[in-house]
GROMACS .gro file of C-alpha atoms in nm:
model
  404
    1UNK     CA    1   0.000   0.000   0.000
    2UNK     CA    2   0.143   0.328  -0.116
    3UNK     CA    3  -0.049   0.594   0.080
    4UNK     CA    4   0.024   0.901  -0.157
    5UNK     CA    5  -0.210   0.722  -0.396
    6UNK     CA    6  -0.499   0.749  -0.206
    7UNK     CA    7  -0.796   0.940  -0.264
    8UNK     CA    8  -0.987   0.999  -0.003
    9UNK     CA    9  -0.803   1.001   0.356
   10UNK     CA   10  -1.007   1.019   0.634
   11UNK     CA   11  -0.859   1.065   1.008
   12UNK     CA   12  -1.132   0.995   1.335
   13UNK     CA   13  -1.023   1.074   1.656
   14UNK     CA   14  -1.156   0.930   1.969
   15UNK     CA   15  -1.240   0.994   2.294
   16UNK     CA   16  -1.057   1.058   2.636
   17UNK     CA   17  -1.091   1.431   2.768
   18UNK     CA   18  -0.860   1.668   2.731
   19UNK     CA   19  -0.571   1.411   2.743
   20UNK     CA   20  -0.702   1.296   2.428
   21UNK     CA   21  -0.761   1.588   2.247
   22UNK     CA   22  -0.354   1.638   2.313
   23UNK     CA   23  -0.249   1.319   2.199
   24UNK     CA   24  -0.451   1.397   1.892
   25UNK     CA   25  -0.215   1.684   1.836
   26UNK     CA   26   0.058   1.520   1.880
   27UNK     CA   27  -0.077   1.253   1.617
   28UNK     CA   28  -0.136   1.554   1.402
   29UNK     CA   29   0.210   1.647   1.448
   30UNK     CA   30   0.336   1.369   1.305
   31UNK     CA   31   0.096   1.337   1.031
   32UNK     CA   32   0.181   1.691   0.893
   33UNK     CA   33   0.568   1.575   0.913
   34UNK     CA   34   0.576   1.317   0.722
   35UNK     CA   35   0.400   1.559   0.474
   36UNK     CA   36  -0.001   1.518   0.528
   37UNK     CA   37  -0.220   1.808   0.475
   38UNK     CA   38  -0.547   1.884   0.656
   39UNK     CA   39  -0.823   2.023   0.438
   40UNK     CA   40  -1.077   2.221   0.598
   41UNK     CA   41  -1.252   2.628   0.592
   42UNK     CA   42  -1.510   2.795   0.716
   43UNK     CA   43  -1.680   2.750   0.359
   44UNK     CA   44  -1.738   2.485   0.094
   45UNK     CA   45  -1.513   2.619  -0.182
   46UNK     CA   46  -1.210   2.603   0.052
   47UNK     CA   47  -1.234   2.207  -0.008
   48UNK     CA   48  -1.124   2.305  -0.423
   49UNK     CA   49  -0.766   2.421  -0.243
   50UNK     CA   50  -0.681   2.044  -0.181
   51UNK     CA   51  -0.875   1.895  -0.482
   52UNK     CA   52  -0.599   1.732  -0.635
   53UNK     CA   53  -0.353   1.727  -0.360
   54UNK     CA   54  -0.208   1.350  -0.223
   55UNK     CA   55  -0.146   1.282   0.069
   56UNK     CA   56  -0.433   1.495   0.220
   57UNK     CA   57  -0.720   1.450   0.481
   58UNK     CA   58  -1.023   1.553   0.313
   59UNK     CA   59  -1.309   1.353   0.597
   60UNK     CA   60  -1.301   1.415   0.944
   61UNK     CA   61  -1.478   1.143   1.242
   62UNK     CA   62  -1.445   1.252   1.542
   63UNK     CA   63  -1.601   1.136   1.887
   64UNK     CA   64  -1.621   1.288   2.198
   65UNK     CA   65  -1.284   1.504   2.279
   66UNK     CA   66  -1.194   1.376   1.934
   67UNK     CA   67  -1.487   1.558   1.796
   68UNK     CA   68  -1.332   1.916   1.878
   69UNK     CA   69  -0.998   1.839   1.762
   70UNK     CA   70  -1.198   1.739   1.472
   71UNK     CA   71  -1.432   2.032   1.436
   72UNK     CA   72  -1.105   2.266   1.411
   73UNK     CA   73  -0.958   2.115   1.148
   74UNK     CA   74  -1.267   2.081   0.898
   75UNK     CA   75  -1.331   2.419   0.970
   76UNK     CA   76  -1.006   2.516   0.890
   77UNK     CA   77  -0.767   2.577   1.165
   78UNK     CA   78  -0.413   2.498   1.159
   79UNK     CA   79  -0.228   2.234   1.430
   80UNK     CA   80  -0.035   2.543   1.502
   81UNK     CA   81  -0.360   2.748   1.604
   82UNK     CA   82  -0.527   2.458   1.799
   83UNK     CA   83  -0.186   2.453   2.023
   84UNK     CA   84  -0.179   2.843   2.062
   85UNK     CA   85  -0.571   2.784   2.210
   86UNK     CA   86  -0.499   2.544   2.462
   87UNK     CA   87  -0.138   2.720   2.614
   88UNK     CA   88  -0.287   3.103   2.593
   89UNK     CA   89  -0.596   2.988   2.713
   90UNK     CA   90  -0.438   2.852   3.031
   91UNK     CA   91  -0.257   3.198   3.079
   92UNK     CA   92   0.039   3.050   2.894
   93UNK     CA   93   0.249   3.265   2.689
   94UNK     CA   94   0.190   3.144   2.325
   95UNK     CA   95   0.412   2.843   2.233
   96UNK     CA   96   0.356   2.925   1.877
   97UNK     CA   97   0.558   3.170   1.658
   98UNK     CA   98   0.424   3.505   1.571
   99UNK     CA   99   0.226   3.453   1.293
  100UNK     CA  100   0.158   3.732   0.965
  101UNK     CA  101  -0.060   3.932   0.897
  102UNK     CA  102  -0.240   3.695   0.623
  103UNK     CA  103  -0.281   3.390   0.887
  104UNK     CA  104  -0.402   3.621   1.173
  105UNK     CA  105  -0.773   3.554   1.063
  106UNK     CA  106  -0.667   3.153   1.110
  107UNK     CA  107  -0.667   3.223   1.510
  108UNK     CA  108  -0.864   3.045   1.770
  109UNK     CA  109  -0.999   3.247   2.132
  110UNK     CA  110  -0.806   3.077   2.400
  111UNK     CA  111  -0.979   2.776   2.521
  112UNK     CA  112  -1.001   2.764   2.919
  113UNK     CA  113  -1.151   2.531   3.214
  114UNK     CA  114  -1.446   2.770   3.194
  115UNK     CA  115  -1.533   2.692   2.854
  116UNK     CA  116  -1.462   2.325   2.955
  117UNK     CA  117  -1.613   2.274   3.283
  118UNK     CA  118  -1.931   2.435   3.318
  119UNK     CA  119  -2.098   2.365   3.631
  120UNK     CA  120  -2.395   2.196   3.617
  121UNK     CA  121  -2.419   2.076   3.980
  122UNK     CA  122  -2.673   2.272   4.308
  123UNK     CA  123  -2.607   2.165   4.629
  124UNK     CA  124  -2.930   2.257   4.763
  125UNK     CA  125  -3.095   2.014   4.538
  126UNK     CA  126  -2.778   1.749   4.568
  127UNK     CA  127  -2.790   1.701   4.945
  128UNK     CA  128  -3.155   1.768   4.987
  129UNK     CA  129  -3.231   1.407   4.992
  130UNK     CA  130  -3.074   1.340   5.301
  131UNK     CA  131  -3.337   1.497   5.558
  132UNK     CA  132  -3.597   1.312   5.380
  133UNK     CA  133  -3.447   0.992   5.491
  134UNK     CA  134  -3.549   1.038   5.798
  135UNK     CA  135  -3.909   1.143   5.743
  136UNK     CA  136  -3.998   0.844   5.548
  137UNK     CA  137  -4.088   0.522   5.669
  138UNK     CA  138  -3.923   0.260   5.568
  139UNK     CA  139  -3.634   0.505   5.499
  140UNK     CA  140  -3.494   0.322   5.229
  141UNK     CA  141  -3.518  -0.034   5.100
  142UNK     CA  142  -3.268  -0.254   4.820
  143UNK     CA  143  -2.989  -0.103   4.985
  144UNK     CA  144  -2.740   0.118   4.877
  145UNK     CA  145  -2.756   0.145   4.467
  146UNK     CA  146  -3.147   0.233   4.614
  147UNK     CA  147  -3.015   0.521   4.826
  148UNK     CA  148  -2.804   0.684   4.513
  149UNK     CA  149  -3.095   0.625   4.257
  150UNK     CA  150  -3.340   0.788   4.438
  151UNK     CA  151  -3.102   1.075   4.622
  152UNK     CA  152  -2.891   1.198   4.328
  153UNK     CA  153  -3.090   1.303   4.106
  154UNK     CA  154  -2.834   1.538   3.907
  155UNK     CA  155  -2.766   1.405   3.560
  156UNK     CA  156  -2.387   1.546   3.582
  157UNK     CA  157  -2.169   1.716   3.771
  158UNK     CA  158  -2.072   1.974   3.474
  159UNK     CA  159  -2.256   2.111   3.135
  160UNK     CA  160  -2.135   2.123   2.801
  161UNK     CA  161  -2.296   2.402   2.714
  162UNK     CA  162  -2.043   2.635   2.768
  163UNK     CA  163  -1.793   2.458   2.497
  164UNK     CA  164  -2.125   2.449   2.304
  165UNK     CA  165  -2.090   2.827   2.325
  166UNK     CA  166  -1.748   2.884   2.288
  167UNK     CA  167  -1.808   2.708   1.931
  168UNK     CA  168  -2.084   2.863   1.849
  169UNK     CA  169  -1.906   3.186   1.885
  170UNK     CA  170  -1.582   3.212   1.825
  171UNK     CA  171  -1.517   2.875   1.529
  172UNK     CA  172  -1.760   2.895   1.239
  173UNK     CA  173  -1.913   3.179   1.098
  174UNK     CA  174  -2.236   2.993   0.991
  175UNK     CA  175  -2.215   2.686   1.219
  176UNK     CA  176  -2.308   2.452   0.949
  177UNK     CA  177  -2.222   2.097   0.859
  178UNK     CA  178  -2.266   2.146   0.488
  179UNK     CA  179  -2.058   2.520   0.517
  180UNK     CA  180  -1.716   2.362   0.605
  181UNK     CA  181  -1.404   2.295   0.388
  182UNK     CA  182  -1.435   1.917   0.432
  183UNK     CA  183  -1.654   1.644   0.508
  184UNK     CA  184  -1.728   1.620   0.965
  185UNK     CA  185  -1.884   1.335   1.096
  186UNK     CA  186  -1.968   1.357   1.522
  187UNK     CA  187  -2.050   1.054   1.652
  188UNK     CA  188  -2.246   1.039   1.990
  189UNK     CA  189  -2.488   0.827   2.206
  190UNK     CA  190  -2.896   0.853   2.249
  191UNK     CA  191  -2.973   0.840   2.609
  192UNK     CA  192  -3.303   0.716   2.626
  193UNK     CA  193  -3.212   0.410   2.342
  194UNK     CA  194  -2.945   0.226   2.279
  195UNK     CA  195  -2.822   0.373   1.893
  196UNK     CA  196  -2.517   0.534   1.792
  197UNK     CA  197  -2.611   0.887   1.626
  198UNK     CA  198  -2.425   1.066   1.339
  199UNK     CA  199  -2.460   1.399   1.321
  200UNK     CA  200  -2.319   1.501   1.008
  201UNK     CA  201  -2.369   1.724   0.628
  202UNK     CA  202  -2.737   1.527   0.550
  203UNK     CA  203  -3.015   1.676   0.351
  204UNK     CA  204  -3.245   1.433   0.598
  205UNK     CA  205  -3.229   1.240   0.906
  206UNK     CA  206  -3.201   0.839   0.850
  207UNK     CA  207  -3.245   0.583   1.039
  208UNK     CA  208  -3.130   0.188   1.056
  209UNK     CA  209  -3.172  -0.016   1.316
  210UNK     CA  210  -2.914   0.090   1.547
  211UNK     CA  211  -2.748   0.388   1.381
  212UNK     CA  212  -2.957   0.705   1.354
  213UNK     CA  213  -2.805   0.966   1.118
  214UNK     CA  214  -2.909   1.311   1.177
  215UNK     CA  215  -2.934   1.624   1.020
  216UNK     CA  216  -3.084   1.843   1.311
  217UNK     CA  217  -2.792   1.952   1.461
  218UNK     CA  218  -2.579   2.257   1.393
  219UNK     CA  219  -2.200   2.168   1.444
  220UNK     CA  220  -2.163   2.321   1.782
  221UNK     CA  221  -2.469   2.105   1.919
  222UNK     CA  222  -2.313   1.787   1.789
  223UNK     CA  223  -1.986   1.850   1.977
  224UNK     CA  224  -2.141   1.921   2.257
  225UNK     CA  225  -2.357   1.585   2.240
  226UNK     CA  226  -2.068   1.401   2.174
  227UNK     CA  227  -1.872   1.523   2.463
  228UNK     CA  228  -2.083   1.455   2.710
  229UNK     CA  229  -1.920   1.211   2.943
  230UNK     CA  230  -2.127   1.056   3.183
  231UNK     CA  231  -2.121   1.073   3.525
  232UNK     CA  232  -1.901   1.448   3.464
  233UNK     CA  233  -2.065   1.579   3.208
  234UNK     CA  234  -2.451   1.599   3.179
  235UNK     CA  235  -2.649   1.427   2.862
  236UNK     CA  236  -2.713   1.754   2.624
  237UNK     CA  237  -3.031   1.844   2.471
  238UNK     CA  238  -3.101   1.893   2.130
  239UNK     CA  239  -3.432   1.976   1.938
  240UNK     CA  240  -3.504   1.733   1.669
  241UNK     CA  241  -3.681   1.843   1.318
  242UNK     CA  242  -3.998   1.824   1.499
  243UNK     CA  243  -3.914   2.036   1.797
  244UNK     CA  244  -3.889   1.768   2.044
  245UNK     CA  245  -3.544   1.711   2.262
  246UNK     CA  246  -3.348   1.443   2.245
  247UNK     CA  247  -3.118   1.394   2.501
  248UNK     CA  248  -2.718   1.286   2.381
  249UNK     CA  249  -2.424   1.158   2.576
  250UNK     CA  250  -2.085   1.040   2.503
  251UNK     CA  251  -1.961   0.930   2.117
  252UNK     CA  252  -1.761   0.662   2.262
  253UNK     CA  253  -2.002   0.465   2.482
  254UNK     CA  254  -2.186   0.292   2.192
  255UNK     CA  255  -1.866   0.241   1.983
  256UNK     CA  256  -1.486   0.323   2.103
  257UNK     CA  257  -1.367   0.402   1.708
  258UNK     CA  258  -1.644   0.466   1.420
  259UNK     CA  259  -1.421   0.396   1.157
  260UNK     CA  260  -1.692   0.252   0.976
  261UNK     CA  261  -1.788   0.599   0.907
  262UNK     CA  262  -1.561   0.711   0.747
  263UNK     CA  263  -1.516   0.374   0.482
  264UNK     CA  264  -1.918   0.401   0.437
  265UNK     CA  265  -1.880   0.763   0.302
  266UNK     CA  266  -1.617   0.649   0.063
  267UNK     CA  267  -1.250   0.736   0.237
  268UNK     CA  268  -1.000   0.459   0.096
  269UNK     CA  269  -0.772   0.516   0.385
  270UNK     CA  270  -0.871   0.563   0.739
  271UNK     CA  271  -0.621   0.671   0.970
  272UNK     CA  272  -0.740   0.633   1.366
  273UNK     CA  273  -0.564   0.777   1.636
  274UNK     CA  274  -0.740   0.691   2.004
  275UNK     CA  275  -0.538   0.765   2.363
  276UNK     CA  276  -0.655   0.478   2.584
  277UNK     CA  277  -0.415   0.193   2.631
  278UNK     CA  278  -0.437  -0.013   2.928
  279UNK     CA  279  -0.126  -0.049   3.160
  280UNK     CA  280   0.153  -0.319   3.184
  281UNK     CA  281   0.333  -0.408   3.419
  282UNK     CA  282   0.675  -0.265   3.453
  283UNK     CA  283   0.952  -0.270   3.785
  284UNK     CA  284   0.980   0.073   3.792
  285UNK     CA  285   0.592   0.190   3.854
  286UNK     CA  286   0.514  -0.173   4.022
  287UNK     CA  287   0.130  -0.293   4.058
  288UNK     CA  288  -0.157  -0.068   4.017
  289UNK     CA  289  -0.294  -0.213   4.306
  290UNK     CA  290  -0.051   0.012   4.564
  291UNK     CA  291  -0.224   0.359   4.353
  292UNK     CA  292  -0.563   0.308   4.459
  293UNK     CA  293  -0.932   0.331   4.307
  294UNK     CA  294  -0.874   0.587   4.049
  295UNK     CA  295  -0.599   0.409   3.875
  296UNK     CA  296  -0.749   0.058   3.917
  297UNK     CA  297  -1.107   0.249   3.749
  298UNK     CA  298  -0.866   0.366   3.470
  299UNK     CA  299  -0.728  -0.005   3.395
  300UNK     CA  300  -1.083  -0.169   3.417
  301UNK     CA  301  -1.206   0.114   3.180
  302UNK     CA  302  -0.921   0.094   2.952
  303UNK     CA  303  -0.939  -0.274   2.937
  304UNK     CA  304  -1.294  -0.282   2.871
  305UNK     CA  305  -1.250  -0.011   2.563
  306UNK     CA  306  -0.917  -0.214   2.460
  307UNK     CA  307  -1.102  -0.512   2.367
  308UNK     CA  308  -1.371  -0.332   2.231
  309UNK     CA  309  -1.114  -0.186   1.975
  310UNK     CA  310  -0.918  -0.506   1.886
  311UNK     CA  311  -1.232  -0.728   1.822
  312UNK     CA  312  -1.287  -0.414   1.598
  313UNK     CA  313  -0.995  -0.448   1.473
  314UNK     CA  314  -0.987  -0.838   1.448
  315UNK     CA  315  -1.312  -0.874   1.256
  316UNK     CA  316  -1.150  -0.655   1.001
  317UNK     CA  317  -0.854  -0.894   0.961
  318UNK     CA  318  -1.088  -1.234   0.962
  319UNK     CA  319  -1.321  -1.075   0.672
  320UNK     CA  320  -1.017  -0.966   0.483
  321UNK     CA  321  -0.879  -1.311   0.490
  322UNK     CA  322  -1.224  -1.490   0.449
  323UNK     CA  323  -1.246  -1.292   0.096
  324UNK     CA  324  -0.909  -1.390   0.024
  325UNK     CA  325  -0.953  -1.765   0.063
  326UNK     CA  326  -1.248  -1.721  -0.119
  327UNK     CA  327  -1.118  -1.577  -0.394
  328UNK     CA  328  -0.879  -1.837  -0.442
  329UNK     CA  329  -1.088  -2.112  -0.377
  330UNK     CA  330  -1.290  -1.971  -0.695
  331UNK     CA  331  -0.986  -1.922  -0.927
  332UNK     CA  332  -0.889  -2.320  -0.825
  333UNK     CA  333  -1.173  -2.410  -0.956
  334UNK     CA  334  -1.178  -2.188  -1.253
  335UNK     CA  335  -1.531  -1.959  -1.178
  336UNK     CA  336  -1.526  -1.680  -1.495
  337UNK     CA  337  -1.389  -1.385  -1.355
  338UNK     CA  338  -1.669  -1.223  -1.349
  339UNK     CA  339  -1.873  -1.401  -1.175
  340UNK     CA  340  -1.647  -1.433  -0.908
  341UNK     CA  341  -1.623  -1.048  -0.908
  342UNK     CA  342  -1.973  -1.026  -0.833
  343UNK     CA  343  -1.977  -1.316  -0.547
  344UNK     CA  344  -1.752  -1.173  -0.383
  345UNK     CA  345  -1.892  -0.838  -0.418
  346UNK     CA  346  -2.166  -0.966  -0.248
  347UNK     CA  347  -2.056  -1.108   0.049
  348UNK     CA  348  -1.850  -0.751   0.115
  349UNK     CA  349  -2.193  -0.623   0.073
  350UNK     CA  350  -2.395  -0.823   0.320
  351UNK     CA  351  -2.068  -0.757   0.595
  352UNK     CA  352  -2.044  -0.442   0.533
  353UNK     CA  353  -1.689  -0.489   0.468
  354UNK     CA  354  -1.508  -0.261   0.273
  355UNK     CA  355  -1.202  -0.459   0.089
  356UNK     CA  356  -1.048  -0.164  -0.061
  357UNK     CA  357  -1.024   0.067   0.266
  358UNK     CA  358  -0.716   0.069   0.483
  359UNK     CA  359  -0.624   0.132   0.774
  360UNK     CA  360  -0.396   0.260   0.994
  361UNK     CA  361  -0.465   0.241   1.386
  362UNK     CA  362  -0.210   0.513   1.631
  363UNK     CA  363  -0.231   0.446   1.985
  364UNK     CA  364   0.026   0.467   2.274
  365UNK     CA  365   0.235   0.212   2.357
  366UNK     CA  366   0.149  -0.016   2.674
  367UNK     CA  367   0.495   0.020   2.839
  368UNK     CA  368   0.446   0.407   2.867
  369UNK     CA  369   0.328   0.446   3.193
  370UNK     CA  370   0.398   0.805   3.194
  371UNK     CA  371   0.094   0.822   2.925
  372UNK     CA  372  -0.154   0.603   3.142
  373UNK     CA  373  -0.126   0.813   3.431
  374UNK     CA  374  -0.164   1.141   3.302
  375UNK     CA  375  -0.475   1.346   3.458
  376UNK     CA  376  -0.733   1.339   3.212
  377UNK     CA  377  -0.889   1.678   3.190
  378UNK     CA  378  -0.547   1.932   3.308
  379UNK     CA  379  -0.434   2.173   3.072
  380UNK     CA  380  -0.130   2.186   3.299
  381UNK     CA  381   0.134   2.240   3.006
  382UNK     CA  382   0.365   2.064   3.122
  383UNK     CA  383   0.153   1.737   3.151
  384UNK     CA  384  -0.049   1.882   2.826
  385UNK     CA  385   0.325   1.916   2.623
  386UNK     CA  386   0.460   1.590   2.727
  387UNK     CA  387   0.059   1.414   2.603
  388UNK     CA  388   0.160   1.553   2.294
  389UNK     CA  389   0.494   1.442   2.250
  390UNK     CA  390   0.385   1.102   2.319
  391UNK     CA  391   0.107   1.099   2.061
  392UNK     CA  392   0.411   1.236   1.835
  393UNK     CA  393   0.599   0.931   1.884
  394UNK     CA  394   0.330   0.709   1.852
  395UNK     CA  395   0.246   0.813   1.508
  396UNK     CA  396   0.597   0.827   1.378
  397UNK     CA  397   0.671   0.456   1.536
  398UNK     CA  398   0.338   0.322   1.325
  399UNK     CA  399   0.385   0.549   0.986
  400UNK     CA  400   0.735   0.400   0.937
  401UNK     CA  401   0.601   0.105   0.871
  402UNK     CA  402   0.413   0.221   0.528
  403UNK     CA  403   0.546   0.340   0.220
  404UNK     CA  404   0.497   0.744   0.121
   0.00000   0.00000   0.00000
């Protein structure tokens, strides 16, 4: 596979807070170094600027933190500029040369913990459970998962509504799916179903049976959606085409990576890049057991999504292969060519499979421990610079291995 003759390159990001969205830019890093461009504007003509160009991400997927990163570059914004957001916005001189006069208009506001963490949370109605306790007889009953369900009642500790905002305001000038310089996909979660939802440039909202893909949404909306992470973030609200609100959580709780999306809108290379890798053992960090119940959470969670991502992954390989023994079973026995074509055309159709997309997975090395134990949501730049480097190195270990 020679990945400058590509056509359609789509990158999709995944989830993980803001320890994500860094390793993501460190990914991007790499990408642009070993000479990938990122299409993307704040209008549709802006996608003729890469028309012809190799090498050159013309789809973005993006889920949950992944979906920001993601929403910059379609509409536009340079690695460079999604950098200078993060430091300046944490009161950090720019780490970013100055930049002329003709890319000034290319700069984000500087994204803070306001515009991050909004808070969603009122104590008077948090606590006010408890004097009811003792009002009520029997005071409770099924024990303690019956004391939480019935006491906390908040849906999330923090909103999204301010980065809804912050989007809204200060990224696109019309907000629009269809309006940007290349093709967006944000993937998120129903709350009150159990389907994956695509927000994305649709003239109509579809629906199969457990993937609804909608067209309600402005781009801010769908970021939002997507970025809710239960139990910090609330589920966000979004009118439908019929007024009514649907509530949206997390992209990554109903799938880890969507790459799916991108092959089924065409892309002939899908390049993934997702943060969570669970942790091995090493002599120098010792057992996770001796760091208590947030890293031993972390590992479970990280476990959990791991699988989810190499069955993915797996299932990919084993219909690959299955076509391929197929295919040779039928030229054994001499089947016309093109009636072989057309068998196995068919059984890539009824998989889904997509046997002439590749792809190229970018995730962090189990050994670096350094990576697992980063906080997930600082913008600490020290922690935030060395999340990137290590998403830098990740992507430069795996795109050695293909040929340019």
């Amino acid at each position: 596979m020679r990945l400058g003759e590509k056509k359609k390159i789509a990158l999709v990001l995944s989830g993980g807070g803001v320890k994500a969205a860094a390793y993501h830019i460190g990914v991007c890093l790499a990408l642009r170094e070993k000479g990938f461009q990122f299409a993307g504007g704040s209008q549709p003509s802006d996608a003729d600027k890469f028309k012809d160009q190799p090498l050159t991400f013309k789809m973005y997927v993006g889920s949950s933190a992944g979906s920001v990163i993601s929403t910059f570059l379609a509409a536009g914004y340079s690695i460079d500029a999604i950098i200078d957001a993060f430091t300046r916005g944490n009161g950090v001189d720019s780490l970013v040369p100055p930049r002329n006069p003709e890319e000034q208009e290319q700069q984000l506001k500087p994204l803070t913990y306001r515009d991050i963490f909004s808070i969603n949370m009122n104590p008077s109605t948090a606590l006010s459970f408890i004097p009811k306790l003792y009002k009520k007889k029997p005071v409770i009953s099924g024990g303690l998962e019956t004391l939480f369900k019935r006491g906390f009642k908040m849906n999330g500790v923090f909103s999204t509504r301010n980065l809804e905002k912050y989007l809204r305001n200060n990224v696109f000038p019309t907000n629009e799916f269809k309006a940007l310089g290349a093709e967006l996909y944000i993937v998120a979660t129903q709350l009150n179903h159990s389907r994956k939802v695509i927000f994305g440039p649709f003239d109509e909202t579809t629906k199969e049976k457990d993937i609804k893909y909608a067209s309600y949404a402005s781009v801010s909306q769908a970021v939002a959606a997507s970025a809710a992470l239960p139990p910090f973030f609330a589920p966000y609200g979004i009118n439908n085409q019929r007024g009514k609100k649907i509530h949206f959580f997390d992209g990554e709780i109903r799938d880890t990576l969507s790459t799916h999306v991108a092959a089924d809108h065409d892309a002939d290379l899908v390049i993934s890049s997702y943060s969570i890798q669970p942790y091995h053992y090493n002599d120098e960090m010792g057992s996770l057991h001796e760091y208590g119940i947030p890293a031993i959470f972390n590992q479970a969670l990280y476990q959990v999504v791991q699988q989810k991502i190499e069955r993915h992954m797996q299932n990919q390989k084993d219909m690959k292969s299955m076509l391929n023994t197929v295919s040779g079973y039928l030229k054994q026995i001499e089947l016309p060519e093109e009636q072989r074509e057309k068998l196995l055309e068919i059984l890539a159709s009824k998989s889904r499979f997509k046997p002439n997309v590749d792809y190229i997975y970018i995730h962090p090395s189990p050994h670096d421990y350094e990576m697992f134990f980063y906080d997930h949501f600082s913008l600490s730049p020290k922690i935030l610079s060395g999340i990137v480097r290590t998403g830098f190195r990740s992507a430069m270990s795996t795109l050695r291995k293909y040929n340019f």
